[in-house]
């Protein structure tokens, strides 16, 4: 990616190495549980890692490479995150303005190992997530290492896609889509709720594509091979791919984020058209 002259966002909060002190008073209600597991996490893996934390026991979670210390303004990874977040602010800010709406950017909170969000406790093992309750994107940067090595999706644009996907959930929140989807999920039974979750997630992928197209149009940030990196990343976190790798079989009814092919397709659809209207996963029917 070409980000040399890109602006850096002020909305990145660095909680790395801060631990999870002071979390005992947090309310870990069912809402948080449903949210973190159904909407929040980026990957379709290990919800038990979150449940373990929510129920106060179970799994131990360790990030691969814990980052210690406080904010380092020159940490290249943090600078990168600030630049990508700033780009999403610029793109969505202008887009919302063109729709006669106001875009309030999310905060992006960097953490290590585990974090207490308004949606409950979350472990780094469950991947990056967005919490509608506090309007924050949460990322443990060690996920990028995992994305490159375990999931086979290296590169800056793969990393940018992760942020853009979570910001996509924020856009859904601002547009009222998150509320509607939660209502649908709560009355739909497990399989129905999973289906709604897939629609929500694929739309966030599509919104990530919308960002990529508009950001590139405005600032020519993409270099040859970048788009392919993003598509590889989208593919690598498909439910079928993850399930095949983790349990050897695929259970479509349990999908919450969509197949690899679907995630690639919706990301690309957003990228090709650059329009929110192209991302109506909820009425896509058989072409979801
Ligand atoms: Zn998501």
PDB file of C-alpha atoms and ligand atoms in Angstrom:
ATOM      1  CA  UNK A   1       0.000   0.000   0.000  1.00  0.00           C
ATOM      2  CA  UNK A   2       1.091   3.573  -0.606  1.00  0.00           C
ATOM      3  CA  UNK A   3       0.449   5.461   2.628  1.00  0.00           C
ATOM      4  CA  UNK A   4       3.450   7.803   2.864  1.00  0.00           C
ATOM      5  CA  UNK A   5       1.494  11.024   2.825  1.00  0.00           C
ATOM      6  CA  UNK A   6      -1.605   9.693   4.574  1.00  0.00           C
ATOM      7  CA  UNK A   7      -3.098  11.420   7.583  1.00  0.00           C
ATOM      8  CA  UNK A   8      -3.029   9.666  10.980  1.00  0.00           C
ATOM      9  CA  UNK A   9      -6.208   9.389  13.039  1.00  0.00           C
ATOM     10  CA  UNK A  10      -6.426  10.663  16.612  1.00  0.00           C
ATOM     11  CA  UNK A  11      -9.011   8.014  17.435  1.00  0.00           C
ATOM     12  CA  UNK A  12      -6.635   5.159  18.218  1.00  0.00           C
ATOM     13  CA  UNK A  13      -6.475   4.331  21.928  1.00  0.00           C
ATOM     14  CA  UNK A  14      -3.534   2.285  23.122  1.00  0.00           C
ATOM     15  CA  UNK A  15      -4.460  -0.064  25.937  1.00  0.00           C
ATOM     16  CA  UNK A  16      -1.661  -2.533  25.279  1.00  0.00           C
ATOM     17  CA  UNK A  17      -0.128  -3.901  28.414  1.00  0.00           C
ATOM     18  CA  UNK A  18      -2.817  -2.185  30.463  1.00  0.00           C
ATOM     19  CA  UNK A  19      -4.221  -5.475  31.675  1.00  0.00           C
ATOM     20  CA  UNK A  20      -7.868  -5.856  32.524  1.00  0.00           C
ATOM     21  CA  UNK A  21      -7.902  -4.254  35.948  1.00  0.00           C
ATOM     22  CA  UNK A  22     -11.130  -2.766  37.133  1.00  0.00           C
ATOM     23  CA  UNK A  23     -13.326  -5.070  35.127  1.00  0.00           C
ATOM     24  CA  UNK A  24     -15.047  -6.764  38.029  1.00  0.00           C
ATOM     25  CA  UNK A  25     -17.884  -4.308  38.118  1.00  0.00           C
ATOM     26  CA  UNK A  26     -18.720  -4.721  34.445  1.00  0.00           C
ATOM     27  CA  UNK A  27     -22.109  -6.113  33.612  1.00  0.00           C
ATOM     28  CA  UNK A  28     -21.721  -9.297  31.626  1.00  0.00           C
ATOM     29  CA  UNK A  29     -25.305  -9.767  30.591  1.00  0.00           C
ATOM     30  CA  UNK A  30     -26.738 -11.970  27.911  1.00  0.00           C
ATOM     31  CA  UNK A  31     -26.827  -9.001  25.585  1.00  0.00           C
ATOM     32  CA  UNK A  32     -23.072  -8.741  25.723  1.00  0.00           C
ATOM     33  CA  UNK A  33     -22.703 -12.455  25.283  1.00  0.00           C
ATOM     34  CA  UNK A  34     -24.925 -12.565  22.238  1.00  0.00           C
ATOM     35  CA  UNK A  35     -23.303  -9.514  20.808  1.00  0.00           C
ATOM     36  CA  UNK A  36     -19.726 -10.575  21.210  1.00  0.00           C
ATOM     37  CA  UNK A  37     -20.409 -14.015  19.872  1.00  0.00           C
ATOM     38  CA  UNK A  38     -22.936 -13.205  17.183  1.00  0.00           C
ATOM     39  CA  UNK A  39     -21.775  -9.919  15.763  1.00  0.00           C
ATOM     40  CA  UNK A  40     -18.517  -8.938  17.287  1.00  0.00           C
ATOM     41  CA  UNK A  41     -15.714 -11.198  16.400  1.00  0.00           C
ATOM     42  CA  UNK A  42     -13.992 -11.180  13.103  1.00  0.00           C
ATOM     43  CA  UNK A  43     -13.412 -14.872  12.682  1.00  0.00           C
ATOM     44  CA  UNK A  44     -15.821 -17.714  12.982  1.00  0.00           C
ATOM     45  CA  UNK A  45     -13.561 -19.420  15.486  1.00  0.00           C
ATOM     46  CA  UNK A  46     -13.469 -20.245  19.146  1.00  0.00           C
ATOM     47  CA  UNK A  47     -16.508 -18.536  20.622  1.00  0.00           C
ATOM     48  CA  UNK A  48     -15.751 -20.758  23.583  1.00  0.00           C
ATOM     49  CA  UNK A  49     -12.691 -18.635  24.196  1.00  0.00           C
ATOM     50  CA  UNK A  50     -15.064 -15.772  24.823  1.00  0.00           C
ATOM     51  CA  UNK A  51     -17.611 -17.836  26.697  1.00  0.00           C
ATOM     52  CA  UNK A  52     -14.860 -19.109  28.937  1.00  0.00           C
ATOM     53  CA  UNK A  53     -14.013 -15.559  29.842  1.00  0.00           C
ATOM     54  CA  UNK A  54     -17.626 -14.531  30.193  1.00  0.00           C
ATOM     55  CA  UNK A  55     -18.306 -17.323  32.627  1.00  0.00           C
ATOM     56  CA  UNK A  56     -15.147 -16.529  34.467  1.00  0.00           C
ATOM     57  CA  UNK A  57     -13.213 -19.661  33.652  1.00  0.00           C
ATOM     58  CA  UNK A  58     -12.459 -22.183  30.980  1.00  0.00           C
ATOM     59  CA  UNK A  59      -9.785 -21.326  28.542  1.00  0.00           C
ATOM     60  CA  UNK A  60      -6.614 -19.464  29.086  1.00  0.00           C
ATOM     61  CA  UNK A  61      -5.803 -17.053  26.360  1.00  0.00           C
ATOM     62  CA  UNK A  62      -2.398 -15.825  25.400  1.00  0.00           C
ATOM     63  CA  UNK A  63      -1.531 -13.671  22.477  1.00  0.00           C
ATOM     64  CA  UNK A  64       1.330 -15.005  20.396  1.00  0.00           C
ATOM     65  CA  UNK A  65       3.523 -11.966  20.816  1.00  0.00           C
ATOM     66  CA  UNK A  66       2.405  -9.816  23.730  1.00  0.00           C
ATOM     67  CA  UNK A  67       3.131  -6.155  23.276  1.00  0.00           C
ATOM     68  CA  UNK A  68       4.112  -4.448  26.477  1.00  0.00           C
ATOM     69  CA  UNK A  69       4.503  -0.834  27.399  1.00  0.00           C
ATOM     70  CA  UNK A  70       2.494   2.204  26.521  1.00  0.00           C
ATOM     71  CA  UNK A  71       1.869   4.086  23.330  1.00  0.00           C
ATOM     72  CA  UNK A  72       4.832   4.566  21.064  1.00  0.00           C
ATOM     73  CA  UNK A  73       4.003   7.263  18.568  1.00  0.00           C
ATOM     74  CA  UNK A  74       6.519   5.861  16.100  1.00  0.00           C
ATOM     75  CA  UNK A  75       5.600   2.188  16.341  1.00  0.00           C
ATOM     76  CA  UNK A  76       5.169   1.419  12.625  1.00  0.00           C
ATOM     77  CA  UNK A  77       2.248  -0.927  13.277  1.00  0.00           C
ATOM     78  CA  UNK A  78       0.409   1.720  15.268  1.00  0.00           C
ATOM     79  CA  UNK A  79       1.164   4.367  12.651  1.00  0.00           C
ATOM     80  CA  UNK A  80      -0.264   2.014  10.034  1.00  0.00           C
ATOM     81  CA  UNK A  81      -3.450   1.479  12.071  1.00  0.00           C
ATOM     82  CA  UNK A  82      -3.813   5.246  12.561  1.00  0.00           C
ATOM     83  CA  UNK A  83      -3.477   5.834   8.825  1.00  0.00           C
ATOM     84  CA  UNK A  84      -6.001   3.198   7.834  1.00  0.00           C
ATOM     85  CA  UNK A  85      -8.470   4.408  10.457  1.00  0.00           C
ATOM     86  CA  UNK A  86      -8.000   7.976   9.203  1.00  0.00           C
ATOM     87  CA  UNK A  87      -8.717   6.791   5.678  1.00  0.00           C
ATOM     88  CA  UNK A  88     -11.966   5.165   6.804  1.00  0.00           C
ATOM     89  CA  UNK A  89     -12.880   8.420   8.565  1.00  0.00           C
ATOM     90  CA  UNK A  90     -12.279  10.426   5.397  1.00  0.00           C
ATOM     91  CA  UNK A  91     -14.127   8.021   3.119  1.00  0.00           C
ATOM     92  CA  UNK A  92     -17.144   7.401   5.342  1.00  0.00           C
ATOM     93  CA  UNK A  93     -17.242  11.025   6.466  1.00  0.00           C
ATOM     94  CA  UNK A  94     -17.580  12.208   2.869  1.00  0.00           C
ATOM     95  CA  UNK A  95     -19.985   9.403   1.990  1.00  0.00           C
ATOM     96  CA  UNK A  96     -22.287  10.122   4.924  1.00  0.00           C
ATOM     97  CA  UNK A  97     -22.200  13.809   4.064  1.00  0.00           C
ATOM     98  CA  UNK A  98     -23.289  12.986   0.509  1.00  0.00           C
ATOM     99  CA  UNK A  99     -26.229  11.076   2.027  1.00  0.00           C
ATOM    100  CA  UNK A 100     -27.131  14.077   4.188  1.00  0.00           C
ATOM    101  CA  UNK A 101     -25.942  12.261   7.313  1.00  0.00           C
ATOM    102  CA  UNK A 102     -23.179  12.833   9.828  1.00  0.00           C
ATOM    103  CA  UNK A 103     -20.445  10.259  10.311  1.00  0.00           C
ATOM    104  CA  UNK A 104     -19.234   9.943  13.887  1.00  0.00           C
ATOM    105  CA  UNK A 105     -16.000   7.930  13.707  1.00  0.00           C
ATOM    106  CA  UNK A 106     -15.404   4.989  16.030  1.00  0.00           C
ATOM    107  CA  UNK A 107     -12.509   4.738  18.454  1.00  0.00           C
ATOM    108  CA  UNK A 108     -10.055   1.937  17.808  1.00  0.00           C
ATOM    109  CA  UNK A 109      -8.722   0.322  20.963  1.00  0.00           C
ATOM    110  CA  UNK A 110      -5.469  -1.661  20.893  1.00  0.00           C
ATOM    111  CA  UNK A 111      -5.214  -4.360  23.543  1.00  0.00           C
ATOM    112  CA  UNK A 112      -3.218  -7.413  24.454  1.00  0.00           C
ATOM    113  CA  UNK A 113      -4.614 -10.823  25.406  1.00  0.00           C
ATOM    114  CA  UNK A 114      -8.030  -9.815  26.664  1.00  0.00           C
ATOM    115  CA  UNK A 115     -10.149  -6.740  27.067  1.00  0.00           C
ATOM    116  CA  UNK A 116     -13.257  -5.545  28.858  1.00  0.00           C
ATOM    117  CA  UNK A 117     -15.571  -3.861  26.373  1.00  0.00           C
ATOM    118  CA  UNK A 118     -19.131  -2.639  26.799  1.00  0.00           C
ATOM    119  CA  UNK A 119     -20.065  -5.926  25.103  1.00  0.00           C
ATOM    120  CA  UNK A 120     -18.341  -7.996  27.777  1.00  0.00           C
ATOM    121  CA  UNK A 121     -14.961  -9.603  28.114  1.00  0.00           C
ATOM    122  CA  UNK A 122     -13.225 -10.631  24.940  1.00  0.00           C
ATOM    123  CA  UNK A 123     -10.124 -12.668  24.335  1.00  0.00           C
ATOM    124  CA  UNK A 124      -7.556 -12.011  21.653  1.00  0.00           C
ATOM    125  CA  UNK A 125      -8.125 -15.604  20.543  1.00  0.00           C
ATOM    126  CA  UNK A 126     -11.508 -14.620  19.140  1.00  0.00           C
ATOM    127  CA  UNK A 127      -9.979 -12.001  16.867  1.00  0.00           C
ATOM    128  CA  UNK A 128     -10.719  -8.323  16.320  1.00  0.00           C
ATOM    129  CA  UNK A 129     -14.271  -7.151  16.930  1.00  0.00           C
ATOM    130  CA  UNK A 130     -16.540  -4.133  17.035  1.00  0.00           C
ATOM    131  CA  UNK A 131     -18.717  -3.350  20.034  1.00  0.00           C
ATOM    132  CA  UNK A 132     -21.838  -1.333  19.144  1.00  0.00           C
ATOM    133  CA  UNK A 133     -22.369  -0.523  22.830  1.00  0.00           C
ATOM    134  CA  UNK A 134     -19.268   1.656  23.124  1.00  0.00           C
ATOM    135  CA  UNK A 135     -18.725   2.217  19.384  1.00  0.00           C
ATOM    136  CA  UNK A 136     -15.177   0.902  19.499  1.00  0.00           C
ATOM    137  CA  UNK A 137     -13.144  -1.384  17.285  1.00  0.00           C
ATOM    138  CA  UNK A 138     -10.943  -3.714  19.348  1.00  0.00           C
ATOM    139  CA  UNK A 139      -7.754  -5.234  17.964  1.00  0.00           C
ATOM    140  CA  UNK A 140      -4.896  -7.185  19.469  1.00  0.00           C
ATOM    141  CA  UNK A 141      -2.174  -6.523  16.898  1.00  0.00           C
ATOM    142  CA  UNK A 142      -0.779 -10.016  17.331  1.00  0.00           C
ATOM    143  CA  UNK A 143      -3.744 -11.034  15.190  1.00  0.00           C
ATOM    144  CA  UNK A 144      -1.879  -9.677  12.179  1.00  0.00           C
ATOM    145  CA  UNK A 145       0.900 -12.171  12.794  1.00  0.00           C
ATOM    146  CA  UNK A 146      -1.692 -14.915  12.982  1.00  0.00           C
ATOM    147  CA  UNK A 147      -3.375 -13.682   9.815  1.00  0.00           C
ATOM    148  CA  UNK A 148      -0.086 -13.853   7.937  1.00  0.00           C
ATOM    149  CA  UNK A 149       1.229 -17.168   9.208  1.00  0.00           C
ATOM    150  CA  UNK A 150      -1.750 -19.279  10.306  1.00  0.00           C
ATOM    151  CA  UNK A 151      -4.286 -17.995   7.817  1.00  0.00           C
ATOM    152  CA  UNK A 152      -1.890 -17.411   4.950  1.00  0.00           C
ATOM    153  CA  UNK A 153      -2.988 -13.802   4.402  1.00  0.00           C
ATOM    154  CA  UNK A 154       0.053 -11.534   4.770  1.00  0.00           C
ATOM    155  CA  UNK A 155       0.425  -7.957   3.674  1.00  0.00           C
ATOM    156  CA  UNK A 156      -0.693  -4.466   4.577  1.00  0.00           C
ATOM    157  CA  UNK A 157      -3.890  -4.547   2.590  1.00  0.00           C
ATOM    158  CA  UNK A 158      -4.951  -7.767   4.293  1.00  0.00           C
ATOM    159  CA  UNK A 159      -4.454  -5.905   7.576  1.00  0.00           C
ATOM    160  CA  UNK A 160      -6.322  -2.868   6.311  1.00  0.00           C
ATOM    161  CA  UNK A 161      -9.244  -5.092   5.303  1.00  0.00           C
ATOM    162  CA  UNK A 162      -9.542  -6.279   8.910  1.00  0.00           C
ATOM    163  CA  UNK A 163      -9.914  -2.689  10.146  1.00  0.00           C
ATOM    164  CA  UNK A 164     -12.251  -1.774   7.300  1.00  0.00           C
ATOM    165  CA  UNK A 165     -14.466  -4.780   8.098  1.00  0.00           C
ATOM    166  CA  UNK A 166     -14.812  -3.747  11.740  1.00  0.00           C
ATOM    167  CA  UNK A 167     -15.432  -0.126  10.721  1.00  0.00           C
ATOM    168  CA  UNK A 168     -18.073  -1.609   8.407  1.00  0.00           C
ATOM    169  CA  UNK A 169     -19.873  -2.826  11.539  1.00  0.00           C
ATOM    170  CA  UNK A 170     -19.680   0.727  12.877  1.00  0.00           C
ATOM    171  CA  UNK A 171     -21.271   2.024   9.678  1.00  0.00           C
ATOM    172  CA  UNK A 172     -24.033  -0.574  10.145  1.00  0.00           C
ATOM    173  CA  UNK A 173     -24.493   0.688  13.693  1.00  0.00           C
ATOM    174  CA  UNK A 174     -24.810   4.313  12.569  1.00  0.00           C
ATOM    175  CA  UNK A 175     -27.261   3.354   9.818  1.00  0.00           C
ATOM    176  CA  UNK A 176     -29.487   1.468  12.285  1.00  0.00           C
ATOM    177  CA  UNK A 177     -28.772  -1.885  10.638  1.00  0.00           C
ATOM    178  CA  UNK A 178     -27.208  -3.382  13.784  1.00  0.00           C
ATOM    179  CA  UNK A 179     -30.370  -2.758  15.824  1.00  0.00           C
ATOM    180  CA  UNK A 180     -32.609  -4.256  13.170  1.00  0.00           C
ATOM    181  CA  UNK A 181     -30.377  -7.306  12.816  1.00  0.00           C
ATOM    182  CA  UNK A 182     -30.283  -7.867  16.577  1.00  0.00           C
ATOM    183  CA  UNK A 183     -34.066  -7.792  16.712  1.00  0.00           C
ATOM    184  CA  UNK A 184     -34.226 -10.315  13.876  1.00  0.00           C
ATOM    185  CA  UNK A 185     -31.648 -12.550  15.536  1.00  0.00           C
ATOM    186  CA  UNK A 186     -33.375 -12.611  18.892  1.00  0.00           C
ATOM    187  CA  UNK A 187     -36.578 -14.044  17.475  1.00  0.00           C
ATOM    188  CA  UNK A 188     -35.126 -16.358  14.892  1.00  0.00           C
ATOM    189  CA  UNK A 189     -33.847 -19.419  16.744  1.00  0.00           C
ATOM    190  CA  UNK A 190     -30.272 -20.582  16.506  1.00  0.00           C
ATOM    191  CA  UNK A 191     -30.109 -21.399  12.791  1.00  0.00           C
ATOM    192  CA  UNK A 192     -32.091 -18.315  11.840  1.00  0.00           C
ATOM    193  CA  UNK A 193     -29.886 -16.141  14.028  1.00  0.00           C
ATOM    194  CA  UNK A 194     -26.815 -17.617  12.388  1.00  0.00           C
ATOM    195  CA  UNK A 195     -28.233 -16.698   8.996  1.00  0.00           C
ATOM    196  CA  UNK A 196     -28.824 -13.101  10.059  1.00  0.00           C
ATOM    197  CA  UNK A 197     -25.275 -13.037  11.416  1.00  0.00           C
ATOM    198  CA  UNK A 198     -23.951 -14.148   8.020  1.00  0.00           C
ATOM    199  CA  UNK A 199     -25.887 -11.325   6.341  1.00  0.00           C
ATOM    200  CA  UNK A 200     -24.450  -8.821   8.832  1.00  0.00           C
ATOM    201  CA  UNK A 201     -20.891 -10.082   8.347  1.00  0.00           C
ATOM    202  CA  UNK A 202     -21.014 -10.215   4.559  1.00  0.00           C
ATOM    203  CA  UNK A 203     -22.340  -6.667   4.516  1.00  0.00           C
ATOM    204  CA  UNK A 204     -19.392  -5.573   6.659  1.00  0.00           C
ATOM    205  CA  UNK A 205     -17.108  -7.234   4.087  1.00  0.00           C
ATOM    206  CA  UNK A 206     -18.937  -5.367   1.333  1.00  0.00           C
ATOM    207  CA  UNK A 207     -18.566  -2.075   3.218  1.00  0.00           C
ATOM    208  CA  UNK A 208     -14.837  -2.827   3.523  1.00  0.00           C
ATOM    209  CA  UNK A 209     -14.795  -3.089  -0.260  1.00  0.00           C
ATOM    210  CA  UNK A 210     -16.663   0.211  -0.589  1.00  0.00           C
ATOM    211  CA  UNK A 211     -14.022   1.850   1.601  1.00  0.00           C
ATOM    212  CA  UNK A 212     -11.157   0.348  -0.427  1.00  0.00           C
ATOM    213  CA  UNK A 213     -12.544   1.584  -3.722  1.00  0.00           C
ATOM    214  CA  UNK A 214     -13.260   5.108  -2.485  1.00  0.00           C
ATOM    215  CA  UNK A 215      -9.988   5.387  -0.564  1.00  0.00           C
ATOM    216  CA  UNK A 216      -8.078   4.345  -3.654  1.00  0.00           C
ATOM    217  CA  UNK A 217     -10.011   6.752  -5.839  1.00  0.00           C
ATOM    218  CA  UNK A 218      -9.226   9.614  -3.465  1.00  0.00           C
ATOM    219  CA  UNK A 219      -5.590   8.867  -2.642  1.00  0.00           C
ATOM    220  CA  UNK A 220      -4.309   6.057  -4.892  1.00  0.00           C
ATOM    221  CA  UNK A 221      -3.344   3.910  -1.924  1.00  0.00           C
ATOM    222  CA  UNK A 222      -3.433   0.567  -3.728  1.00  0.00           C
ATOM    223  CA  UNK A 223      -0.430  -0.972  -5.434  1.00  0.00           C
ATOM    224  CA  UNK A 224      -0.383  -3.974  -7.746  1.00  0.00           C
ATOM    225  CA  UNK A 225      -1.245  -7.120  -5.773  1.00  0.00           C
ATOM    226  CA  UNK A 226      -2.949  -5.279  -2.924  1.00  0.00           C
ATOM    227  CA  UNK A 227      -6.487  -6.133  -3.960  1.00  0.00           C
ATOM    228  CA  UNK A 228      -5.512  -9.799  -4.196  1.00  0.00           C
ATOM    229  CA  UNK A 229      -4.162  -9.584  -0.635  1.00  0.00           C
ATOM    230  CA  UNK A 230      -7.542  -8.365   0.549  1.00  0.00           C
ATOM    231  CA  UNK A 231      -9.376 -11.095  -1.310  1.00  0.00           C
ATOM    232  CA  UNK A 232      -7.012 -13.708   0.128  1.00  0.00           C
ATOM    233  CA  UNK A 233      -7.689 -12.366   3.614  1.00  0.00           C
ATOM    234  CA  UNK A 234     -11.461 -12.432   3.058  1.00  0.00           C
ATOM    235  CA  UNK A 235     -11.190 -15.983   1.801  1.00  0.00           C
ATOM    236  CA  UNK A 236      -8.960 -17.133   4.657  1.00  0.00           C
ATOM    237  CA  UNK A 237     -11.563 -16.277   7.300  1.00  0.00           C
ATOM    238  CA  UNK A 238     -14.538 -17.963   5.630  1.00  0.00           C
ATOM    239  CA  UNK A 239     -16.512 -20.284   7.906  1.00  0.00           C
ATOM    240  CA  UNK A 240     -16.075 -23.315   5.654  1.00  0.00           C
ATOM    241  CA  UNK A 241     -12.321 -22.836   5.391  1.00  0.00           C
ATOM    242  CA  UNK A 242     -11.949 -22.362   9.153  1.00  0.00           C
ATOM    243  CA  UNK A 243     -14.184 -25.317  10.023  1.00  0.00           C
ATOM    244  CA  UNK A 244     -12.438 -27.609   7.559  1.00  0.00           C
ATOM    245  CA  UNK A 245      -9.117 -26.709   9.099  1.00  0.00           C
ATOM    246  CA  UNK A 246     -10.218 -26.914  12.699  1.00  0.00           C
ATOM    247  CA  UNK A 247     -12.612 -29.842  12.743  1.00  0.00           C
ATOM    248  CA  UNK A 248     -12.222 -31.455   9.338  1.00  0.00           C
ATOM    249  CA  UNK A 249     -15.926 -31.112   8.517  1.00  0.00           C
ATOM    250  CA  UNK A 250     -18.214 -28.294   7.495  1.00  0.00           C
ATOM    251  CA  UNK A 251     -21.577 -27.547   9.150  1.00  0.00           C
ATOM    252  CA  UNK A 252     -23.348 -24.861   7.075  1.00  0.00           C
ATOM    253  CA  UNK A 253     -26.104 -24.246   9.661  1.00  0.00           C
ATOM    254  CA  UNK A 254     -23.452 -23.185  12.125  1.00  0.00           C
ATOM    255  CA  UNK A 255     -21.954 -20.592   9.808  1.00  0.00           C
ATOM    256  CA  UNK A 256     -21.981 -17.083  11.269  1.00  0.00           C
ATOM    257  CA  UNK A 257     -19.712 -15.158   8.895  1.00  0.00           C
ATOM    258  CA  UNK A 258     -20.226 -16.739   5.483  1.00  0.00           C
ATOM    259  CA  UNK A 259     -18.150 -19.030   3.311  1.00  0.00           C
ATOM    260  CA  UNK A 260     -14.833 -18.017   1.818  1.00  0.00           C
ATOM    261  CA  UNK A 261     -16.475 -17.621  -1.595  1.00  0.00           C
ATOM    262  CA  UNK A 262     -19.209 -15.419  -0.122  1.00  0.00           C
ATOM    263  CA  UNK A 263     -16.771 -13.216   1.770  1.00  0.00           C
ATOM    264  CA  UNK A 264     -14.662 -12.718  -1.356  1.00  0.00           C
ATOM    265  CA  UNK A 265     -17.761 -12.047  -3.461  1.00  0.00           C
ATOM    266  CA  UNK A 266     -19.205  -9.388  -1.151  1.00  0.00           C
ATOM    267  CA  UNK A 267     -15.894  -7.673  -0.571  1.00  0.00           C
ATOM    268  CA  UNK A 268     -15.438  -7.517  -4.328  1.00  0.00           C
ATOM    269  CA  UNK A 269     -18.984  -6.321  -4.903  1.00  0.00           C
ATOM    270  CA  UNK A 270     -18.368  -3.419  -2.560  1.00  0.00           C
ATOM    271  CA  UNK A 271     -15.071  -2.685  -4.238  1.00  0.00           C
ATOM    272  CA  UNK A 272     -16.445  -2.853  -7.776  1.00  0.00           C
ATOM    273  CA  UNK A 273     -19.401  -0.560  -7.205  1.00  0.00           C
ATOM    274  CA  UNK A 274     -18.182   1.561  -4.302  1.00  0.00           C
ATOM    275  CA  UNK A 275     -21.790   1.998  -3.202  1.00  0.00           C
ATOM    276  CA  UNK A 276     -23.633   1.117   0.002  1.00  0.00           C
ATOM    277  CA  UNK A 277     -26.705   0.124  -2.041  1.00  0.00           C
ATOM    278  CA  UNK A 278     -24.722  -2.720  -3.590  1.00  0.00           C
ATOM    279  CA  UNK A 279     -24.273  -4.217  -0.128  1.00  0.00           C
ATOM    280  CA  UNK A 280     -27.861  -5.242   0.647  1.00  0.00           C
ATOM    281  CA  UNK A 281     -27.055  -8.746   1.846  1.00  0.00           C
ATOM    282  CA  UNK A 282     -30.381  -8.869   3.683  1.00  0.00           C
ATOM    283  CA  UNK A 283     -32.379  -8.955   0.467  1.00  0.00           C
ATOM    284  CA  UNK A 284     -29.922 -10.893  -1.660  1.00  0.00           C
ATOM    285  CA  UNK A 285     -31.903 -14.131  -1.434  1.00  0.00           C
ATOM    286  CA  UNK A 286     -30.233 -16.972  -3.289  1.00  0.00           C
ATOM    287  CA  UNK A 287     -27.413 -14.746  -4.499  1.00  0.00           C
ATOM    288  CA  UNK A 288     -26.124 -14.159  -0.955  1.00  0.00           C
TER     289      UNK A 288
HETATM  290 ZN1  LIG B   1     -17.527  -8.950  11.574  1.00  0.00          ZN
END
